[in-house]
Amino acid sequence: MGGKLLYEGKAKKIFETPHPYEVEVYFKDDATAFNGAKKGQITSKGILNNAISSLFFELLESNGVKSHYLKRIDERSMLVKKLKIIQIEVVVRNVAAGSLSQRLGWAEGKILPSPVVEFYYKSDELGDPLINDYHVAALGLATPEELAFLAAQSLKINSILLKHLLDRKVKLVDFKLEYGKSDEEILLGDEISPDTCRFWDSETNLKLDKDRFRRDLGEVEEAYQEIHDRLAGGPKV
Ligand code: TMP
Ligand code: ASP
């Protein structure tokens, strides 16, 4: 669309649009892990994540979850409402993996008796540390009511995604969400993609997400494509 670049992150760029309350999100092929320590590119990742995120935002919208998403503009871009981002990353987990397995010594793949919600302070400088509701209050990141909403909304999103994915033979292991304010209303923001979720094949536990990049497992693009195809149920993009 050619608007001014407002912000460039590790995986996305944000551009101005003619409308002051809307911005364009452009999905890059760049991939990073371990707080930027590992860098690379995943061919077509931007195209696939834009398509996958759009499908998820549309699914959530149809289930009453409001997000910043307005529409897909083209292969790599979507139009979204401009948000004032809340500096909290909300992680929901159904199965032990990643940092939870490390922290509690739980084997990857252990099914959690009930979903676990975690909060992380969104700070590249500090490496996104795990925080609790007391830290959120002390840091002034959100009110107790807002934090309760973030947790409840994230659990609702978990229920919707869990079922939708299981119907497509994908186990939703865990995922990360970000929220922001638009006119004091809290909306879901950022993206929902194999960059921000752990997806395992429900029968084989084959990893179909960014862990293939983080852990050098190979066939990274193929995994993203597989998730796209199972969600879209149509021909490859
Ligand atoms: P973790 O096990 O490394 O804490 O990751 C939990 C989930 O959050 C996983 O689905 C990947 C996602 N995630 C992000 O989206 N961004 C990040 O920076 C990290 C560390 C994890
Ligand atoms: N996105 C984070 C980073 O670049 C970490 C991750 O996804 O593993 O460092």
Tab-separated table of C-alpha atoms and ligand atoms in Angstrom:
chain	number	residue	atom	x	y	z
A	1	MET	CA	0.000	0.000	0.000
A	2	GLY	CA	3.070	2.203	0.280
A	3	GLY	CA	2.442	3.946	3.610
A	4	LYS	CA	5.237	5.086	5.932
A	5	LEU	CA	7.041	2.369	7.901
A	6	LEU	CA	5.990	2.842	11.545
A	7	TYR	CA	7.783	-0.093	13.156
A	8	GLU	CA	9.890	-3.085	12.189
A	9	GLY	CA	9.923	-6.151	14.437
A	10	LYS	CA	11.657	-9.504	14.105
A	11	ALA	CA	8.974	-11.081	11.907
A	12	LYS	CA	6.730	-8.220	10.829
A	13	LYS	CA	6.679	-4.633	9.624
A	14	ILE	CA	3.911	-2.161	10.434
A	15	PHE	CA	2.972	0.484	7.878
A	16	GLU	CA	0.807	3.554	8.129
A	17	THR	CA	-2.410	3.623	6.065
A	18	PRO	CA	-4.529	6.573	4.943
A	19	HIS	CA	-6.792	5.864	7.932
A	20	PRO	CA	-5.293	7.022	11.274
A	21	TYR	CA	-6.810	4.119	13.255
A	22	GLU	CA	-5.721	1.370	10.884
A	23	VAL	CA	-2.295	-0.036	10.054
A	24	GLU	CA	-0.937	-2.600	7.622
A	25	VAL	CA	0.920	-5.614	9.012
A	26	TYR	CA	3.466	-7.070	6.578
A	27	PHE	CA	4.735	-10.588	7.336
A	28	LYS	CA	8.447	-11.197	6.639
A	29	ASP	CA	10.251	-14.485	5.993
A	30	ASP	CA	12.794	-13.628	8.722
A	31	ALA	CA	12.881	-16.012	11.652
A	32	THR	CA	14.604	-15.549	14.982
A	33	ALA	CA	14.772	-17.622	18.130
A	34	PHE	CA	16.181	-17.357	21.631
A	35	ASN	CA	15.518	-13.628	21.809
A	36	GLY	CA	17.153	-12.948	18.466
A	37	ALA	CA	20.336	-14.978	19.140
A	38	LYS	CA	19.493	-17.375	16.293
A	39	LYS	CA	18.600	-15.801	12.965
A	40	GLY	CA	17.453	-17.209	9.658
A	41	GLN	CA	14.868	-17.160	6.937
A	42	ILE	CA	12.023	-19.548	6.264
A	43	THR	CA	10.977	-19.461	2.609
A	44	SER	CA	7.391	-18.242	2.176
A	45	LYS	CA	6.870	-17.983	5.963
A	46	GLY	CA	5.434	-14.475	5.598
A	47	ILE	CA	2.862	-15.640	3.070
A	48	LEU	CA	1.886	-18.678	5.123
A	49	ASN	CA	1.713	-16.851	8.479
A	50	ASN	CA	-0.409	-14.087	6.957
A	51	ALA	CA	-2.810	-16.686	5.582
A	52	ILE	CA	-2.827	-18.805	8.760
A	53	SER	CA	-3.286	-15.806	11.086
A	54	SER	CA	-6.116	-14.478	8.911
A	55	LEU	CA	-7.909	-17.835	9.104
A	56	PHE	CA	-7.516	-17.949	12.891
A	57	PHE	CA	-8.676	-14.349	13.393
A	58	GLU	CA	-11.735	-15.040	11.202
A	59	LEU	CA	-12.490	-18.214	13.171
A	60	LEU	CA	-12.207	-16.338	16.465
A	61	GLU	CA	-14.353	-13.461	15.211
A	62	SER	CA	-17.107	-15.916	14.260
A	63	ASN	CA	-16.890	-17.246	17.838
A	64	GLY	CA	-17.243	-13.821	19.439
A	65	VAL	CA	-13.557	-13.045	20.091
A	66	LYS	CA	-12.710	-9.518	19.004
A	67	SER	CA	-9.292	-8.881	17.498
A	68	HIS	CA	-7.450	-6.170	15.627
A	69	TYR	CA	-7.944	-8.042	12.335
A	70	LEU	CA	-9.947	-6.270	9.624
A	71	LYS	CA	-9.039	-8.039	6.372
A	72	ARG	CA	-6.289	-9.617	4.325
A	73	ILE	CA	-4.839	-7.077	1.900
A	74	ASP	CA	-2.606	-9.321	-0.170
A	75	GLU	CA	-0.296	-12.349	0.111
A	76	ARG	CA	1.902	-10.866	2.829
A	77	SER	CA	-0.222	-8.156	4.400
A	78	MET	CA	-3.306	-7.709	6.525
A	79	LEU	CA	-5.193	-4.591	7.571
A	80	VAL	CA	-5.661	-4.274	11.327
A	81	LYS	CA	-6.908	-1.759	13.871
A	82	LYS	CA	-4.079	0.218	15.438
A	83	LEU	CA	-3.597	-0.896	19.043
A	84	LYS	CA	-1.766	0.411	22.052
A	85	ILE	CA	-0.047	-2.861	22.899
A	86	ILE	CA	-0.251	-4.171	26.467
A	87	GLN	CA	3.293	-5.237	27.364
A	88	ILE	CA	2.276	-8.718	28.508
A	89	GLU	CA	2.623	-11.946	26.512
A	90	VAL	CA	-0.017	-14.476	27.542
A	91	VAL	CA	0.975	-18.114	27.051
A	92	VAL	CA	-1.585	-20.920	27.321
A	93	ARG	CA	-0.390	-24.519	27.583
A	94	ASN	CA	-2.250	-27.811	27.195
A	95	VAL	CA	0.783	-30.081	26.981
A	96	ALA	CA	4.206	-29.653	28.610
A	97	ALA	CA	6.923	-28.450	26.211
A	98	GLY	CA	9.631	-25.837	25.846
A	99	SER	CA	10.308	-23.587	28.815
A	100	LEU	CA	7.627	-25.248	30.982
A	101	SER	CA	9.327	-28.636	30.588
A	102	GLN	CA	12.648	-27.031	31.510
A	103	ARG	CA	11.277	-25.098	34.480
A	104	LEU	CA	9.348	-27.956	36.109
A	105	GLY	CA	11.265	-30.960	34.769
A	106	TRP	CA	8.159	-32.280	33.003
A	107	ALA	CA	8.756	-34.471	29.961
A	108	GLU	CA	7.740	-32.891	26.666
A	109	GLY	CA	4.371	-34.358	25.741
A	110	LYS	CA	3.003	-34.721	29.292
A	111	ILE	CA	-0.658	-33.767	29.074
A	112	LEU	CA	-1.551	-31.111	31.634
A	113	PRO	CA	-4.623	-31.902	33.771
A	114	SER	CA	-5.957	-28.420	33.035
A	115	PRO	CA	-4.673	-25.594	30.832
A	116	VAL	CA	-1.901	-23.448	32.328
A	117	VAL	CA	-1.900	-19.675	31.743
A	118	GLU	CA	1.377	-17.769	32.094
A	119	PHE	CA	2.294	-14.104	31.767
A	120	TYR	CA	5.585	-12.838	30.385
A	121	TYR	CA	6.827	-9.259	30.466
A	122	LYS	CA	7.235	-8.167	26.838
A	123	SER	CA	10.775	-6.815	26.973
A	124	ASP	CA	13.455	-7.802	24.452
A	125	GLU	CA	16.048	-6.213	26.724
A	126	LEU	CA	15.161	-8.591	29.581
A	127	GLY	CA	14.401	-11.607	27.350
A	128	ASP	CA	10.655	-11.659	28.138
A	129	PRO	CA	10.787	-12.874	31.767
A	130	LEU	CA	7.995	-14.926	33.357
A	131	ILE	CA	5.936	-12.723	35.707
A	132	ASN	CA	2.882	-13.124	37.945
A	133	ASP	CA	-0.057	-10.863	38.783
A	134	TYR	CA	1.931	-9.085	41.510
A	135	HIS	CA	4.670	-8.192	39.020
A	136	VAL	CA	2.006	-6.989	36.558
A	137	ALA	CA	0.616	-4.668	39.254
A	138	ALA	CA	4.056	-3.452	40.362
A	139	LEU	CA	5.090	-2.806	36.758
A	140	GLY	CA	1.768	-1.065	36.071
A	141	LEU	CA	1.177	-3.209	32.975
A	142	ALA	CA	-2.546	-3.822	33.528
A	143	THR	CA	-5.212	-3.501	36.213
A	144	PRO	CA	-6.340	-6.671	38.042
A	145	GLU	CA	-9.598	-6.557	36.043
A	146	GLU	CA	-7.739	-6.244	32.750
A	147	LEU	CA	-5.420	-9.120	33.674
A	148	ALA	CA	-8.396	-11.296	34.623
A	149	PHE	CA	-9.909	-10.503	31.228
A	150	LEU	CA	-6.665	-11.437	29.435
A	151	ALA	CA	-6.560	-14.798	31.218
A	152	ALA	CA	-10.256	-15.592	30.643
A	153	GLN	CA	-10.149	-14.484	26.999
A	154	SER	CA	-6.997	-16.541	26.380
A	155	LEU	CA	-8.668	-19.642	27.851
A	156	LYS	CA	-11.699	-19.034	25.653
A	157	ILE	CA	-9.423	-18.748	22.614
A	158	ASN	CA	-7.722	-21.972	23.720
A	159	SER	CA	-11.054	-23.854	23.748
A	160	ILE	CA	-11.972	-22.578	20.279
A	161	LEU	CA	-8.587	-23.308	18.713
A	162	LEU	CA	-8.132	-26.659	20.466
A	163	LYS	CA	-11.311	-28.103	18.968
A	164	HIS	CA	-10.865	-26.553	15.532
A	165	LEU	CA	-7.317	-27.917	15.300
A	166	LEU	CA	-8.110	-31.354	16.677
A	167	ASP	CA	-10.769	-31.715	13.952
A	168	ARG	CA	-7.863	-31.198	11.545
A	169	LYS	CA	-5.640	-33.704	13.337
A	170	VAL	CA	-3.482	-31.056	15.026
A	171	LYS	CA	-2.721	-31.011	18.745
A	172	LEU	CA	-2.490	-27.476	20.157
A	173	VAL	CA	0.383	-27.875	22.634
A	174	ASP	CA	0.771	-24.207	23.596
A	175	PHE	CA	0.627	-20.707	22.159
A	176	LYS	CA	1.364	-17.057	22.884
A	177	LEU	CA	-1.065	-14.158	22.539
A	178	GLU	CA	-0.719	-10.397	22.703
A	179	TYR	CA	-3.428	-7.853	23.331
A	180	GLY	CA	-3.808	-4.124	22.953
A	181	LYS	CA	-6.260	-1.313	23.494
A	182	SER	CA	-8.317	0.444	20.870
A	183	ASP	CA	-10.520	3.150	22.421
A	184	GLU	CA	-10.108	1.507	25.849
A	185	GLU	CA	-11.465	-1.770	24.460
A	186	ILE	CA	-9.045	-4.703	24.784
A	187	LEU	CA	-8.609	-6.541	21.490
A	188	LEU	CA	-6.502	-9.551	20.563
A	189	GLY	CA	-3.508	-8.431	18.491
A	190	ASP	CA	-0.283	-9.694	16.919
A	191	GLU	CA	-0.532	-13.016	15.030
A	192	ILE	CA	-1.493	-16.643	15.579
A	193	SER	CA	0.805	-18.842	13.526
A	194	PRO	CA	3.394	-21.630	13.727
A	195	ASP	CA	5.795	-18.885	14.923
A	196	THR	CA	3.716	-18.329	18.050
A	197	CYS	CA	2.123	-21.732	18.681
A	198	ARG	CA	3.274	-25.314	19.105
A	199	PHE	CA	1.329	-27.601	16.780
A	200	TRP	CA	1.891	-31.362	16.788
A	201	ASP	CA	0.294	-33.903	14.489
A	202	SER	CA	-2.362	-35.490	16.709
A	203	GLU	CA	-1.437	-39.034	15.733
A	204	THR	CA	2.357	-38.984	15.368
A	205	ASN	CA	3.282	-35.915	17.519
A	206	LEU	CA	5.336	-34.674	14.549
A	207	LYS	CA	6.232	-31.032	15.202
A	208	LEU	CA	4.550	-28.660	12.729
A	209	ASP	CA	5.805	-25.308	14.059
A	210	LYS	CA	8.786	-23.054	14.687
A	211	ASP	CA	10.463	-25.634	16.949
A	212	ARG	CA	11.646	-27.185	13.645
A	213	PHE	CA	13.664	-23.961	13.137
A	214	ARG	CA	14.631	-23.458	16.810
A	215	ARG	CA	15.923	-27.028	17.089
A	216	ASP	CA	17.279	-27.476	13.538
A	217	LEU	CA	14.874	-30.310	12.737
A	218	GLY	CA	14.618	-29.507	9.003
A	219	GLU	CA	11.500	-29.333	6.795
A	220	VAL	CA	10.479	-26.045	8.385
A	221	GLU	CA	8.628	-24.544	5.422
A	222	GLU	CA	6.879	-27.870	4.824
A	223	ALA	CA	5.554	-27.820	8.403
A	224	TYR	CA	4.113	-24.288	8.011
A	225	GLN	CA	2.591	-25.300	4.666
A	226	GLU	CA	1.051	-28.407	6.246
A	227	ILE	CA	-0.619	-26.323	8.974
A	228	HIS	CA	-1.915	-23.914	6.340
A	229	ASP	CA	-3.294	-26.717	4.209
A	230	ARG	CA	-5.007	-28.468	7.106
A	231	LEU	CA	-6.654	-25.157	8.111
A	232	ALA	CA	-7.577	-24.036	4.617
A	233	GLY	CA	-8.536	-27.500	3.458
A	234	GLY	CA	-7.816	-26.331	-0.060
A	235	PRO	CA	-4.956	-26.180	-2.534
A	236	LYS	CA	-1.523	-24.970	-1.500
A	237	VAL	CA	-0.942	-21.190	-1.458
B	1	TMP	P1	8.130	-21.439	25.566
B	1	TMP	O1	7.869	-22.869	25.913
B	1	TMP	O2	9.441	-21.222	24.898
B	1	TMP	O3	7.925	-20.547	26.758
B	1	TMP	O4	7.026	-21.011	24.493
B	1	TMP	C1	5.652	-21.100	24.765
B	1	TMP	C2	4.858	-20.721	23.533
B	1	TMP	O5	5.029	-19.351	23.230
B	1	TMP	C3	5.243	-21.470	22.266
B	1	TMP	O6	4.067	-21.829	21.568
B	1	TMP	C4	6.036	-20.499	21.450
B	1	TMP	C5	5.525	-19.163	21.898
B	1	TMP	N1	6.564	-18.145	21.960
B	1	TMP	C6	6.445	-16.999	21.198
B	1	TMP	O7	5.482	-16.829	20.445
B	1	TMP	N2	7.432	-16.056	21.291
B	1	TMP	C7	8.494	-16.208	22.096
B	1	TMP	O8	9.339	-15.320	22.145
B	1	TMP	C8	8.609	-17.408	22.887
B	1	TMP	C9	9.784	-17.623	23.775
B	1	TMP	C10	7.614	-18.336	22.782
B	2	ASP	N1	10.509	-14.833	18.786
B	2	ASP	C1	11.521	-14.980	19.763
B	2	ASP	C2	12.863	-14.464	19.274
B	2	ASP	O1	13.177	-14.069	18.326
B	2	ASP	C3	11.729	-16.317	20.337
B	2	ASP	C4	11.096	-17.550	19.798
B	2	ASP	O2	10.105	-17.533	19.118
B	2	ASP	O3	11.648	-18.608	20.106
B	2	ASP	O4	13.809	-14.445	19.802
